[in-house]
Short mmCIF file of C-alpha atoms in Angstrom, two decimals:
data_model
loop_
_atom_site.label_atom_id
_atom_site.label_comp_id
_atom_site.label_asym_id
_atom_site.label_seq_id
_atom_site.Cartn_x
_atom_site.Cartn_y
_atom_site.Cartn_z
CA MET A 292 19.65 -34.55 -7.59
CA LYS A 293 16.03 -35.66 -7.68
CA ILE A 294 13.29 -34.00 -5.67
CA ILE A 295 9.54 -34.18 -5.00
CA ASP A 296 7.25 -31.14 -4.78
CA LEU A 297 4.18 -31.57 -2.56
CA PHE A 298 1.36 -28.99 -2.76
CA CYS A 299 3.14 -27.78 -5.90
CA GLY A 300 0.56 -25.38 -7.37
CA ILE A 301 1.78 -24.22 -10.77
CA GLY A 302 5.34 -24.98 -9.75
CA GLY A 303 7.07 -21.80 -8.58
CA LEU A 304 9.17 -23.74 -6.09
CA SER A 305 9.79 -26.49 -8.66
CA LEU A 306 10.89 -24.05 -11.33
CA GLY A 307 13.46 -22.37 -9.09
CA PHE A 308 14.93 -25.73 -8.10
CA GLU A 309 14.98 -26.85 -11.74
CA GLN A 310 16.81 -23.67 -12.71
CA ALA A 311 19.37 -24.53 -10.03
CA GLY A 312 19.94 -27.98 -11.54
CA PHE A 313 17.58 -30.23 -9.57
CA GLU A 314 15.24 -32.69 -11.29
CA VAL A 315 11.62 -32.85 -10.11
CA VAL A 316 10.50 -36.48 -10.47
CA SER A 317 7.03 -36.04 -8.98
CA ALA A 318 4.75 -33.14 -8.07
CA ILE A 319 1.22 -33.22 -6.68
CA ASP A 320 -1.61 -30.85 -5.90
CA MET A 321 -5.37 -31.17 -5.47
CA TRP A 322 -6.19 -28.22 -7.75
CA LYS A 323 -6.67 -29.43 -11.31
CA ASP A 324 -6.13 -25.99 -12.89
CA ALA A 325 -2.72 -25.64 -11.24
CA ILE A 326 -1.62 -29.11 -12.32
CA THR A 327 -2.76 -28.39 -15.88
CA THR A 328 -0.57 -25.26 -15.92
CA TYR A 329 2.33 -27.11 -14.28
CA ASN A 330 2.36 -29.86 -16.92
CA HIS A 331 1.65 -27.49 -19.81
CA ASN A 332 4.97 -25.75 -19.18
CA ARG A 333 7.11 -28.88 -18.94
CA THR A 334 8.24 -31.55 -21.37
CA ASN A 335 7.92 -34.24 -18.70
CA LYS A 336 4.34 -34.18 -17.43
CA ILE A 337 5.19 -35.42 -13.97
CA ALA A 338 2.57 -33.49 -11.97
CA LYS A 339 -0.55 -35.28 -10.79
CA VAL A 340 -3.90 -34.36 -9.22
CA THR A 341 -4.03 -36.44 -6.06
CA THR A 342 -4.15 -36.16 -2.28
CA VAL A 343 -0.93 -36.27 -0.33
CA GLU A 344 -2.40 -39.19 1.63
CA ASP A 345 -2.82 -41.26 -1.55
CA PHE A 346 0.59 -40.13 -2.78
CA ASN A 347 2.24 -41.41 0.39
CA LYS A 348 0.36 -44.71 0.24
CA ILE A 349 0.52 -45.44 -3.50
CA ASP A 350 2.98 -43.30 -5.43
CA LEU A 351 5.85 -42.65 -3.05
CA PRO A 352 6.67 -46.32 -2.30
CA GLU A 353 6.92 -46.99 -6.06
CA ILE A 354 9.13 -43.93 -6.60
CA LEU A 355 11.46 -45.01 -3.80
CA LYS A 356 11.96 -48.40 -5.42
CA LYS A 357 13.50 -46.64 -8.43
CA GLU A 358 14.95 -43.35 -7.22
CA HIS A 359 17.04 -41.86 -4.45
CA ILE A 360 15.18 -38.71 -3.45
CA THR A 361 17.54 -35.89 -2.54
CA GLY A 362 14.89 -33.46 -1.35
CA ILE A 363 11.21 -32.88 -0.66
CA ILE A 364 9.84 -29.36 -1.01
CA GLY A 365 6.41 -27.80 -0.56
CA GLY A 366 4.07 -25.52 1.34
CA PRO A 367 1.67 -27.63 3.43
CA PRO A 368 -1.30 -25.78 4.96
CA CYS A 369 -1.07 -25.68 8.75
CA GLN A 370 -4.19 -23.80 9.89
CA GLY A 371 -4.73 -26.07 12.89
CA PHE A 372 -1.85 -24.46 14.73
CA SER A 373 -3.92 -21.30 15.21
CA THR A 374 -5.90 -22.72 18.12
CA VAL A 375 -4.74 -26.17 19.15
CA GLY A 376 -2.42 -26.89 22.02
CA LYS A 377 0.85 -28.66 21.52
CA ARG A 378 -0.65 -31.98 22.63
CA GLU A 379 -3.47 -31.70 20.10
CA ILE A 380 -1.31 -31.35 17.02
CA ASP A 381 -3.24 -34.01 15.08
CA ASP A 382 -6.10 -31.55 14.64
CA PRO A 383 -7.72 -32.45 11.27
CA ARG A 384 -6.59 -29.11 9.84
CA ASN A 385 -2.98 -30.18 10.31
CA ARG A 386 -3.30 -33.48 8.46
CA LEU A 387 -1.58 -32.11 5.34
CA TYR A 388 1.41 -30.93 7.37
CA LEU A 389 1.55 -34.32 9.07
CA GLU A 390 1.43 -36.04 5.67
CA PHE A 391 4.36 -33.87 4.54
CA TYR A 392 6.18 -35.12 7.63
CA LYS A 393 5.24 -38.70 6.74
CA ALA A 394 6.61 -38.26 3.20
CA VAL A 395 9.93 -36.99 4.58
CA LYS A 396 10.04 -39.86 7.07
CA LEU A 397 9.41 -42.43 4.31
CA ALA A 398 11.83 -40.98 1.75
CA ASN A 399 14.56 -39.89 4.21
CA PRO A 400 15.87 -37.24 1.76
CA ASP A 401 19.05 -35.25 2.26
CA PHE A 402 17.00 -32.08 2.75
CA PHE A 403 13.48 -30.68 2.91
CA VAL A 404 12.05 -27.20 2.40
CA ILE A 405 8.76 -25.91 3.78
CA GLU A 406 7.43 -22.53 2.66
CA ASN A 407 4.76 -20.79 4.71
CA VAL A 408 3.09 -17.47 5.47
CA ARG A 409 4.86 -15.15 7.90
CA GLY A 410 2.19 -15.57 10.56
CA MET A 411 3.23 -19.18 11.18
CA LEU A 412 6.33 -17.92 13.02
CA THR A 413 4.34 -16.45 15.90
CA LEU A 414 0.91 -18.09 15.63
CA ASN A 415 -0.25 -19.59 18.93
CA LYS A 416 3.07 -18.72 20.63
CA GLY A 417 5.12 -20.35 17.88
CA ALA A 418 3.37 -23.75 18.12
CA PHE A 419 4.19 -24.63 14.52
CA VAL A 420 7.90 -23.84 14.82
CA LYS A 421 8.15 -25.80 18.07
CA ASP A 422 6.47 -28.83 16.55
CA LEU A 423 8.53 -28.68 13.35
CA ILE A 424 11.80 -28.58 15.29
CA GLU A 425 10.67 -31.40 17.57
CA ARG A 426 9.27 -33.55 14.78
CA PHE A 427 11.90 -33.02 12.07
CA GLY A 428 14.88 -31.99 14.20
CA GLU A 429 17.75 -33.85 15.81
CA LYS A 430 15.52 -35.65 18.31
CA GLY A 431 13.02 -36.54 15.59
CA LEU A 432 14.01 -37.32 12.00
CA GLY A 433 17.53 -36.02 12.52
CA TYR A 434 17.59 -32.83 10.43
CA ASN A 435 19.46 -29.64 11.27
CA ILE A 436 16.80 -27.00 10.81
CA SER A 437 17.18 -23.35 9.83
CA TYR A 438 14.27 -20.95 9.32
CA GLU A 439 13.96 -17.31 8.39
CA LEU A 440 11.44 -14.74 7.23
CA LEU A 441 12.46 -13.63 3.74
CA ASN A 442 11.26 -10.76 1.56
CA ALA A 443 11.34 -11.71 -2.12
CA ALA A 444 12.33 -8.11 -2.96
CA ASP A 445 15.71 -8.75 -1.33
CA TYR A 446 16.55 -11.43 -3.91
CA GLY A 447 15.81 -9.85 -7.28
CA VAL A 448 12.02 -10.27 -7.27
CA PRO A 449 10.31 -6.90 -7.92
CA GLN A 450 7.76 -7.46 -5.17
CA ASN A 451 7.49 -7.07 -1.41
CA ARG A 452 6.42 -10.60 -0.52
CA TYR A 453 7.22 -11.98 2.93
CA ARG A 454 7.31 -15.74 3.46
CA VAL A 455 8.96 -18.03 5.99
CA PHE A 456 11.23 -20.80 4.73
CA TYR A 457 12.22 -23.79 6.85
CA VAL A 458 15.16 -25.82 5.56
CA GLY A 459 16.23 -29.10 7.10
CA VAL A 460 19.53 -30.78 6.13
CA LYS A 461 20.84 -34.19 7.16
CA GLY A 462 24.33 -34.83 8.56
CA ASN A 463 26.61 -32.27 10.15
CA LYS A 464 25.57 -29.54 7.71
CA LYS A 465 23.38 -26.56 8.54
CA PHE A 466 21.76 -24.32 5.96
CA VAL A 467 22.58 -20.61 6.03
CA PHE A 468 20.10 -18.31 4.31
CA PRO A 469 21.45 -16.09 1.52
CA LYS A 470 22.07 -12.43 2.23
CA SER A 471 20.01 -9.71 0.60
CA LEU A 472 21.21 -8.54 -2.80
CA GLY A 473 20.62 -4.99 -1.60
CA PHE A 474 19.08 -3.45 -4.71
CA PRO A 475 15.28 -3.92 -4.86
CA LEU A 476 13.64 -3.61 -8.27
CA THR A 477 10.55 -1.46 -8.75
CA ALA A 478 7.25 -2.44 -10.32
CA LYS A 479 8.20 -0.32 -13.32
CA ASP A 480 11.55 -2.11 -13.58
CA ALA A 481 9.57 -5.34 -13.84
CA ILE A 482 6.97 -4.58 -16.48
CA SER A 483 7.69 -1.30 -18.33
CA ASP A 484 8.49 -3.16 -21.57
CA LEU A 485 4.98 -4.68 -21.47
CA GLU A 486 3.32 -1.27 -21.85
CA GLY A 487 1.57 -1.29 -25.21
CA SER A 488 2.16 -5.01 -25.71
CA SER A 489 -0.31 -7.76 -26.64
CA ASN A 490 -0.23 -11.51 -27.02
CA GLU A 491 1.33 -10.92 -30.45
CA HIS A 492 4.15 -8.50 -29.64
CA TYR A 493 6.09 -6.67 -26.94
CA GLY A 494 5.60 -2.97 -26.33
CA SER A 495 9.32 -2.17 -26.49
CA GLU A 496 12.76 -3.66 -26.28
CA PRO A 497 13.82 -4.91 -22.82
CA GLN A 498 14.97 -2.00 -20.71
CA ASN A 499 16.99 -3.76 -18.02
CA GLU A 500 18.57 -7.09 -17.14
CA PHE A 501 15.49 -8.38 -15.29
CA GLN A 502 13.29 -7.84 -18.34
CA ARG A 503 15.87 -9.53 -20.59
CA LEU A 504 15.98 -12.48 -18.22
CA MET A 505 12.20 -12.82 -18.08
CA ARG A 506 11.87 -12.61 -21.86
CA GLY A 507 14.62 -15.12 -22.65
CA LYS A 508 14.01 -16.26 -26.21
CA CYS A 509 10.28 -15.52 -26.02
CA SER A 510 9.08 -13.56 -29.07
CA CYS A 511 5.77 -12.41 -27.55
CA PRO A 512 4.30 -12.43 -24.05
CA LYS A 513 1.56 -14.89 -23.10
CA ASN A 514 -1.48 -14.05 -20.92
CA GLN A 515 -1.27 -10.37 -21.84
CA ASP A 516 -5.05 -9.83 -22.00
CA TYR A 517 -6.42 -6.55 -20.68
CA THR A 518 -9.48 -6.15 -18.43
CA SER A 519 -12.21 -3.68 -19.34
CA HIS A 520 -13.20 -1.47 -16.42
CA THR A 521 -16.25 0.72 -15.87
CA GLN A 522 -15.87 4.44 -16.46
CA GLN A 523 -16.40 4.96 -12.73
CA THR A 524 -13.44 2.72 -11.88
CA ILE A 525 -11.26 4.30 -14.53
CA GLY A 526 -12.17 7.75 -13.28
CA ILE A 527 -11.32 6.96 -9.67
CA ILE A 528 -8.07 5.18 -10.39
CA SER A 529 -6.92 7.96 -12.70
CA GLN A 530 -6.86 10.18 -9.61
CA VAL A 531 -4.79 7.83 -7.43
CA PRO A 532 -1.17 9.02 -7.40
CA ASP A 533 1.89 6.95 -8.22
CA GLY A 534 2.27 4.41 -5.39
CA GLY A 535 -0.82 5.76 -3.61
CA ASN A 536 -4.21 4.35 -2.63
CA ILE A 537 -7.81 5.34 -2.16
CA LYS A 538 -6.91 7.26 1.01
CA ASP A 539 -5.20 9.80 -1.24
CA LEU A 540 -8.61 10.70 -2.67
CA PRO A 541 -11.47 12.75 -1.19
CA LYS A 542 -13.41 10.91 1.51
CA GLU A 543 -16.52 10.40 -0.64
CA PHE A 544 -14.56 7.84 -2.69
CA TRP A 545 -13.75 5.74 0.36
CA GLU A 546 -17.25 4.26 0.42
CA VAL A 547 -16.59 2.56 -2.94
CA ARG A 548 -14.32 0.01 -1.25
CA LYS A 549 -14.47 0.00 2.54
CA TYR A 550 -11.00 -1.21 3.51
CA ASN A 551 -7.54 0.30 3.52
CA LYS A 552 -6.04 -1.87 0.78
CA ALA A 553 -8.58 -0.78 -1.80
CA PHE A 554 -7.51 0.89 -5.03
CA GLU A 555 -3.77 0.81 -4.54
CA ARG A 556 -1.55 1.83 -7.41
CA MET A 557 1.85 0.30 -8.09
CA GLY A 558 4.75 2.67 -7.56
CA THR A 559 7.37 3.53 -10.15
CA PHE A 560 9.78 4.07 -7.24
CA LYS A 561 9.30 0.89 -5.17
CA PRO A 562 8.70 -2.86 -5.50
CA SER A 563 5.19 -4.06 -6.21
CA ASN A 564 2.92 -4.98 -3.34
CA THR A 565 2.35 -8.70 -2.85
CA ILE A 566 0.66 -10.27 -5.85
CA ASP A 567 -2.22 -12.15 -4.26
CA THR A 568 -5.05 -14.36 -5.46
CA GLY A 569 -7.40 -11.44 -6.07
CA HIS A 570 -6.82 -8.76 -8.67
CA ARG A 571 -9.51 -6.12 -8.32
CA ASN A 572 -7.79 -3.72 -5.95
CA TYR A 573 -4.29 -3.23 -7.27
CA PHE A 574 -3.59 -1.10 -10.32
CA HIS A 575 -0.94 -0.41 -12.91
CA TYR A 576 1.44 2.44 -12.03
CA SER A 577 0.51 4.60 -15.04
CA GLU A 578 -2.64 3.13 -16.59
CA PRO A 579 -6.11 3.01 -14.95
CA ARG A 580 -6.44 -0.79 -14.95
CA ILE A 581 -5.48 -3.89 -13.04
CA PRO A 582 -2.27 -5.65 -14.11
CA THR A 583 -2.63 -8.38 -16.68
CA VAL A 584 -1.97 -11.99 -15.73
CA ARG A 585 1.37 -11.70 -17.56
CA GLU A 586 2.33 -8.58 -15.62
CA SER A 587 1.41 -10.33 -12.37
CA ALA A 588 3.43 -13.40 -13.39
CA ARG A 589 6.38 -11.18 -14.38
CA ILE A 590 6.27 -9.50 -10.96
CA GLN A 591 6.29 -13.01 -9.48
CA SER A 592 9.43 -13.70 -11.64
CA PHE A 593 7.87 -16.32 -13.90
CA PRO A 594 9.49 -16.19 -17.37
CA ASP A 595 7.34 -14.86 -20.19
CA ASP A 596 7.10 -18.23 -21.95
CA PHE A 597 5.50 -19.75 -18.84
CA GLU A 598 1.82 -19.81 -19.85
CA ILE A 599 -0.99 -19.85 -17.29
CA ILE A 600 -3.95 -22.04 -18.33
CA GLY A 601 -7.60 -21.66 -17.24
CA THR A 602 -10.23 -18.96 -16.86
CA ARG A 603 -8.99 -15.44 -16.20
CA GLY A 604 -9.99 -15.61 -12.53
CA SER A 605 -8.25 -18.95 -12.14
CA GLN A 606 -5.11 -17.61 -13.83
CA TYR A 607 -4.83 -14.73 -11.35
CA LYS A 608 -5.37 -17.12 -8.44
CA GLN A 609 -2.75 -19.56 -9.74
CA VAL A 610 -0.16 -16.80 -10.07
CA GLY A 611 -0.99 -15.28 -6.69
CA ASN A 612 -0.64 -18.63 -4.89
CA ALA A 613 2.81 -19.35 -6.33
CA VAL A 614 6.26 -19.05 -4.82
CA PRO A 615 8.43 -16.66 -6.89
CA PRO A 616 10.79 -18.91 -8.91
CA MET A 617 13.65 -16.43 -8.57
CA LEU A 618 13.48 -16.64 -4.77
CA SER A 619 13.19 -20.42 -4.96
CA LYS A 620 16.28 -20.56 -7.17
CA VAL A 621 18.41 -18.60 -4.70
CA ILE A 622 17.48 -21.00 -1.90
CA ALA A 623 18.00 -24.03 -4.18
CA GLU A 624 21.45 -22.88 -5.25
CA ASN A 625 22.55 -22.48 -1.63
CA ILE A 626 21.20 -25.93 -0.76
CA LYS A 627 22.98 -27.46 -3.72
CA GLU A 628 26.26 -25.82 -2.76
CA LEU A 629 25.87 -27.10 0.80
CA LEU A 630 25.12 -30.66 -0.33
CA LEU A 631 28.10 -30.74 -2.67
CA CYS A 632 30.46 -29.35 -0.05
CA LYS A 633 32.73 -32.08 1.31
#
């Protein structure tokens, strides 16, 4: 089953689908750093820096001459839906979403998956959902569409990360989203074996099944470089309790960072907060420092042999932008089972 990943980033969606048995034959993104990381971690360097417009005009027609595309996946930006009316959907900010639609229309795959931020469900009275159902649905391209807000923590990812997934399937089949596994992992469950580790060795043996899965056959973690903090930062964070934030400190500290999400500490008793593209305001559960890129990638469920390339700031951004592969795999497995069902 061959698929295409548009707006692929470093390939979190791709990796989950690959783990479920799909083959990614093409992946594109405009960010060179992300494509470098994507290709670095794969034998077949199929990812390319290009616009989706050029891909649809140049690459996709050539691919379709050779391959039957089973699915198209991706997370197109859709900011234009925040203000435009339903009749003004070709707002320039929606061109990437419309190009995703064009790719699906050209390839006519058996399924498509769109991943998006939770706000797109309700933004501008649900304008995006309405357009997607009209454009891709039974009266449009003929897909049966299911959508749901998922929390990655419900599917084995040690992180509270809410994203909306839209799945369209051709024929008389309709996708049903998987049920929660019911046992969320904590931040400590995710990374405790990385305490005391370096790029040359692990800190301890794996302490649970998640850690064993992430390590695989990897002999040492990659991207396990520590950040040096000022004594002021170390002093403040040392006073933040397990799972707490700057509001747990005396008020004079609040002026250091003037918003509620500042100086949060991971909890040993709950999943991590969302790993985002920044990294200066979220700290290790027991050490007065930000998580390493590896720890962030582990919390995102990237295996330890998946190496992030680029400057440190770029590495954090690449990881924060990604879809957790473990969540992607659960969705991919359910799609595969549905497609194979007679």
